[in-house]
PDB file of C-alpha atoms in Angstrom:
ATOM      1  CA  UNK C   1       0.000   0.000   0.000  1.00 56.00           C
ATOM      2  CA  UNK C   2       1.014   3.217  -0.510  1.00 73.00           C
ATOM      3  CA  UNK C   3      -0.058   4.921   2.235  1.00 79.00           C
ATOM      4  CA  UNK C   4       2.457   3.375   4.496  1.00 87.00           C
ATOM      5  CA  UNK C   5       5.891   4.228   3.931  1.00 88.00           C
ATOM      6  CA  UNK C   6       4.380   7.742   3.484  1.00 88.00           C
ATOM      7  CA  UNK C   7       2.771   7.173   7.179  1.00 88.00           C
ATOM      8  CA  UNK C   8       6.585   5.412   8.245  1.00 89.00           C
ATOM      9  CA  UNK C   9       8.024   9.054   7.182  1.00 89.00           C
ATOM     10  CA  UNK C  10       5.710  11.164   8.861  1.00 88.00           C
ATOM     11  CA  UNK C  11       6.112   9.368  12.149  1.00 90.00           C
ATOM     12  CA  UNK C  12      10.012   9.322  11.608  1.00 90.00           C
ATOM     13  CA  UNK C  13       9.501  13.435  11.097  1.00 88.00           C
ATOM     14  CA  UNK C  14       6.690  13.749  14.191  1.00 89.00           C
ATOM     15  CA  UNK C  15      10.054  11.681  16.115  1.00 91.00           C
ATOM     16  CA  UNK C  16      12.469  14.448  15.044  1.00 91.00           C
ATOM     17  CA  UNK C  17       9.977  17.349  15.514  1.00 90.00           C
ATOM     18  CA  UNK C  18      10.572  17.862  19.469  1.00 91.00           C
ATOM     19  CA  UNK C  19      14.478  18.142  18.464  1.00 92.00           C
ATOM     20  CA  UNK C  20      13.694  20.290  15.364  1.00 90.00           C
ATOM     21  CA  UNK C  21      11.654  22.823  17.395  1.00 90.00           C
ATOM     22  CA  UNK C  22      14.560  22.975  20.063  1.00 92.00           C
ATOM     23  CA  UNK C  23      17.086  23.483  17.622  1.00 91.00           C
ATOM     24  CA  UNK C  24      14.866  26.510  16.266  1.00 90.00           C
ATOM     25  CA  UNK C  25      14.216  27.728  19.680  1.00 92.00           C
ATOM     26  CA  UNK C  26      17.923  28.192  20.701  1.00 93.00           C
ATOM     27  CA  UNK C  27      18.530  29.349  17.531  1.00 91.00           C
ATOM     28  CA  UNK C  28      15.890  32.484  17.865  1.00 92.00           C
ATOM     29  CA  UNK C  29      17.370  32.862  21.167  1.00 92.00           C
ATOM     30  CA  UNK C  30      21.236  33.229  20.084  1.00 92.00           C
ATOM     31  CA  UNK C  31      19.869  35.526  17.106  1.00 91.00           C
ATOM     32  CA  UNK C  32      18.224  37.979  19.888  1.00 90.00           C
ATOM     33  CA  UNK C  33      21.337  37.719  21.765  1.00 93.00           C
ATOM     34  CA  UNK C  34      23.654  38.406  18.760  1.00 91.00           C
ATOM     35  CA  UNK C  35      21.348  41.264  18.101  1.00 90.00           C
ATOM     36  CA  UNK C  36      21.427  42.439  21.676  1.00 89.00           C
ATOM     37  CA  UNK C  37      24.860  42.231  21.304  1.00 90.00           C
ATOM     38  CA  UNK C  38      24.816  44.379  17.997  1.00 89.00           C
ATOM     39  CA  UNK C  39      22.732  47.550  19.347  1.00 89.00           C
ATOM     40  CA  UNK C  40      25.081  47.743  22.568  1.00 89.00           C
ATOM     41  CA  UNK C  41      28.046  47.915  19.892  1.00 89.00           C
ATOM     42  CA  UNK C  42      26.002  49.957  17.995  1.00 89.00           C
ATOM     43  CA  UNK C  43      25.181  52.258  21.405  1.00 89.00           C
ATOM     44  CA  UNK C  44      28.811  51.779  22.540  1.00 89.00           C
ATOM     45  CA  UNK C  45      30.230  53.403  18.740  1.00 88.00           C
ATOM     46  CA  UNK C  46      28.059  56.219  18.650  1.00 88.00           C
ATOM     47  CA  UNK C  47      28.868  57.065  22.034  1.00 89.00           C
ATOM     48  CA  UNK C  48      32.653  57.013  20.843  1.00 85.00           C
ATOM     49  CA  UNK C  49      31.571  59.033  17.396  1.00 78.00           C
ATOM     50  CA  UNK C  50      30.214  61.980  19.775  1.00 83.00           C
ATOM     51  CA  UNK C  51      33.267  61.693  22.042  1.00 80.00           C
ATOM     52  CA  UNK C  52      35.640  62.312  18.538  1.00 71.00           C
ATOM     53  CA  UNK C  53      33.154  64.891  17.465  1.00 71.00           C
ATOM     54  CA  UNK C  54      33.887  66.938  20.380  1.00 77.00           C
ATOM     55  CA  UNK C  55      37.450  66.648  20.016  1.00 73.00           C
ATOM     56  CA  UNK C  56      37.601  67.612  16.202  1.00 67.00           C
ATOM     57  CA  UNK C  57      38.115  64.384  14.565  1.00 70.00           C
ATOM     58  CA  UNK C  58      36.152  64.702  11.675  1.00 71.00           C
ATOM     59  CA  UNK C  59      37.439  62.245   9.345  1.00 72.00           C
ATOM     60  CA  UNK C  60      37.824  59.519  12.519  1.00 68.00           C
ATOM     61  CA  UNK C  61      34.088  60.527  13.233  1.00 67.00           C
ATOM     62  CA  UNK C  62      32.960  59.928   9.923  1.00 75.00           C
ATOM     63  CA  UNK C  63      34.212  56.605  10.010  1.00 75.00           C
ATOM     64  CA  UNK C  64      32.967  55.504  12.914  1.00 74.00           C
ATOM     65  CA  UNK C  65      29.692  56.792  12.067  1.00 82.00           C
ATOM     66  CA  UNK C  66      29.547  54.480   9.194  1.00 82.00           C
ATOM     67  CA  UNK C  67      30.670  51.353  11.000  1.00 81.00           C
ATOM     68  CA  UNK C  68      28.161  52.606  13.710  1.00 81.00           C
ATOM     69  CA  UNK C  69      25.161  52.932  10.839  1.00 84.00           C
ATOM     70  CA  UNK C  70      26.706  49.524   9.681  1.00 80.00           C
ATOM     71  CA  UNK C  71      26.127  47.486  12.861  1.00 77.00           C
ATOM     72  CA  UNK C  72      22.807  49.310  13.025  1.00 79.00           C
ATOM     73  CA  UNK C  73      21.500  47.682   9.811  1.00 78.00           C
ATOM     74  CA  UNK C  74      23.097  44.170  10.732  1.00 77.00           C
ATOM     75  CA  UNK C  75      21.569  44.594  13.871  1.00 75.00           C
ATOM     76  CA  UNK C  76      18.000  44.901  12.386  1.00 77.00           C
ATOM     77  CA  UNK C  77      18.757  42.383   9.570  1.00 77.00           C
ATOM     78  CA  UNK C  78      19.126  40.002  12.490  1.00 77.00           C
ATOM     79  CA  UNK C  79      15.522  40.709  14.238  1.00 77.00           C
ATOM     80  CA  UNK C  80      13.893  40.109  10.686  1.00 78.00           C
ATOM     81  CA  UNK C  81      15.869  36.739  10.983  1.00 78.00           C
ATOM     82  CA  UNK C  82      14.263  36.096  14.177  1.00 81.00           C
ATOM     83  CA  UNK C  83      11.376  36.685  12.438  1.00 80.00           C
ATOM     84  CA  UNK C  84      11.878  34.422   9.513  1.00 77.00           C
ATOM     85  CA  UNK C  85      12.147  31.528  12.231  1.00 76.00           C
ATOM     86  CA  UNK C  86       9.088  32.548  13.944  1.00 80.00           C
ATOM     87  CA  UNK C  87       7.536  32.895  10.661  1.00 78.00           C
ATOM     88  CA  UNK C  88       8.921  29.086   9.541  1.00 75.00           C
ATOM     89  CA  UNK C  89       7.619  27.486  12.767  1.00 73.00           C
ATOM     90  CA  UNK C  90       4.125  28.595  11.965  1.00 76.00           C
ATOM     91  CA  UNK C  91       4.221  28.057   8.380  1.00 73.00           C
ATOM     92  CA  UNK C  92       5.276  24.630   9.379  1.00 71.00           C
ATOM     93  CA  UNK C  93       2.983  23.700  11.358  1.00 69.00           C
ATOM     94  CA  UNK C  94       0.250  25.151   9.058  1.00 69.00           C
ATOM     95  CA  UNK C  95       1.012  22.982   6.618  1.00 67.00           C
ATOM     96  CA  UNK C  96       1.111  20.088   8.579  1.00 62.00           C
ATOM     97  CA  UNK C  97      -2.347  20.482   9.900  1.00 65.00           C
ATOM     98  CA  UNK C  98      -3.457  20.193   6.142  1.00 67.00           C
ATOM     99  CA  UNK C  99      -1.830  16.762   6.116  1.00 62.00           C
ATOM    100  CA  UNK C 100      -4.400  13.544   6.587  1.00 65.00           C
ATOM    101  CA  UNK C 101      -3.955  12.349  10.220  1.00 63.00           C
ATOM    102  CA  UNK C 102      -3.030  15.553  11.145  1.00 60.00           C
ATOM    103  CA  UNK C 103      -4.912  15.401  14.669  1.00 62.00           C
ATOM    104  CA  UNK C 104      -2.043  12.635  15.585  1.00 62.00           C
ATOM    105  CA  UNK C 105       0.428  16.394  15.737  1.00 57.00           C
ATOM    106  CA  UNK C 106      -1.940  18.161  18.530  1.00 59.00           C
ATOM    107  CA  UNK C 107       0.315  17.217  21.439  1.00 57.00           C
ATOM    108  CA  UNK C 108       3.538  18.764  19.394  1.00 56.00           C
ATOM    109  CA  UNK C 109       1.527  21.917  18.661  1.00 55.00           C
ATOM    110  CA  UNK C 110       1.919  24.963  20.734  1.00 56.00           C
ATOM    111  CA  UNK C 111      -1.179  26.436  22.480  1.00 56.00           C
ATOM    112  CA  UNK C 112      -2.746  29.053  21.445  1.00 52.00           C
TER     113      UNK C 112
END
């Protein structure tokens, strides 16, 4: 029949989904920590930019103005990763509820 080794690979992927949804978890969380990270460098260099400013350093300020607009942008580009995650997870799961014997996924689903 061909309804079972298509039923064998959804179980093996319900199996791996606990680890897969981990694995996305701590990966959201080092993202917002990199990007945590990123703003207080960002903070930190602009901070540094005013100090040079005040002491005449034009073409130094410049610089570090650019780095400083630099980290900004990574900074964000790294929340609208977060995002994408977030955005996978449900996408996922979306999909999987379209599936026949979806109801077998409930207890892997997050409540709402």
């Amino acid at each position: 029949m061909a309804i079972r080794p298509w039923a064998r690979q959804m179980q093996a992927e319900v199996e791996r989904l606990p680890e897969t949804l981990a694995t996305l978890r701590e990966s959201a969380d080092n993202i917002r920590q990199v990007s945590d990270d990123l703003l207080g460098v960002a903070a930190s260099l602009r901070r540094v930019t005013e100090a040079l400013d005040a002491a005449g350093l034009a073409e130094t300020t410049d610089v570090m103005k650019r780095s400083s607009e630099a980290l900004r942008h990574s900074a964000a580009s790294m929340e609208s990763i977060q995002q994408s995650f977030v955005d996978a997870n449900e996408a996922f799961f979306a999909g999987l509820s379209k599936l026949p014997g979806a109801d077998l996924l409930n207890p892997f689903r997050r409540p709402r």
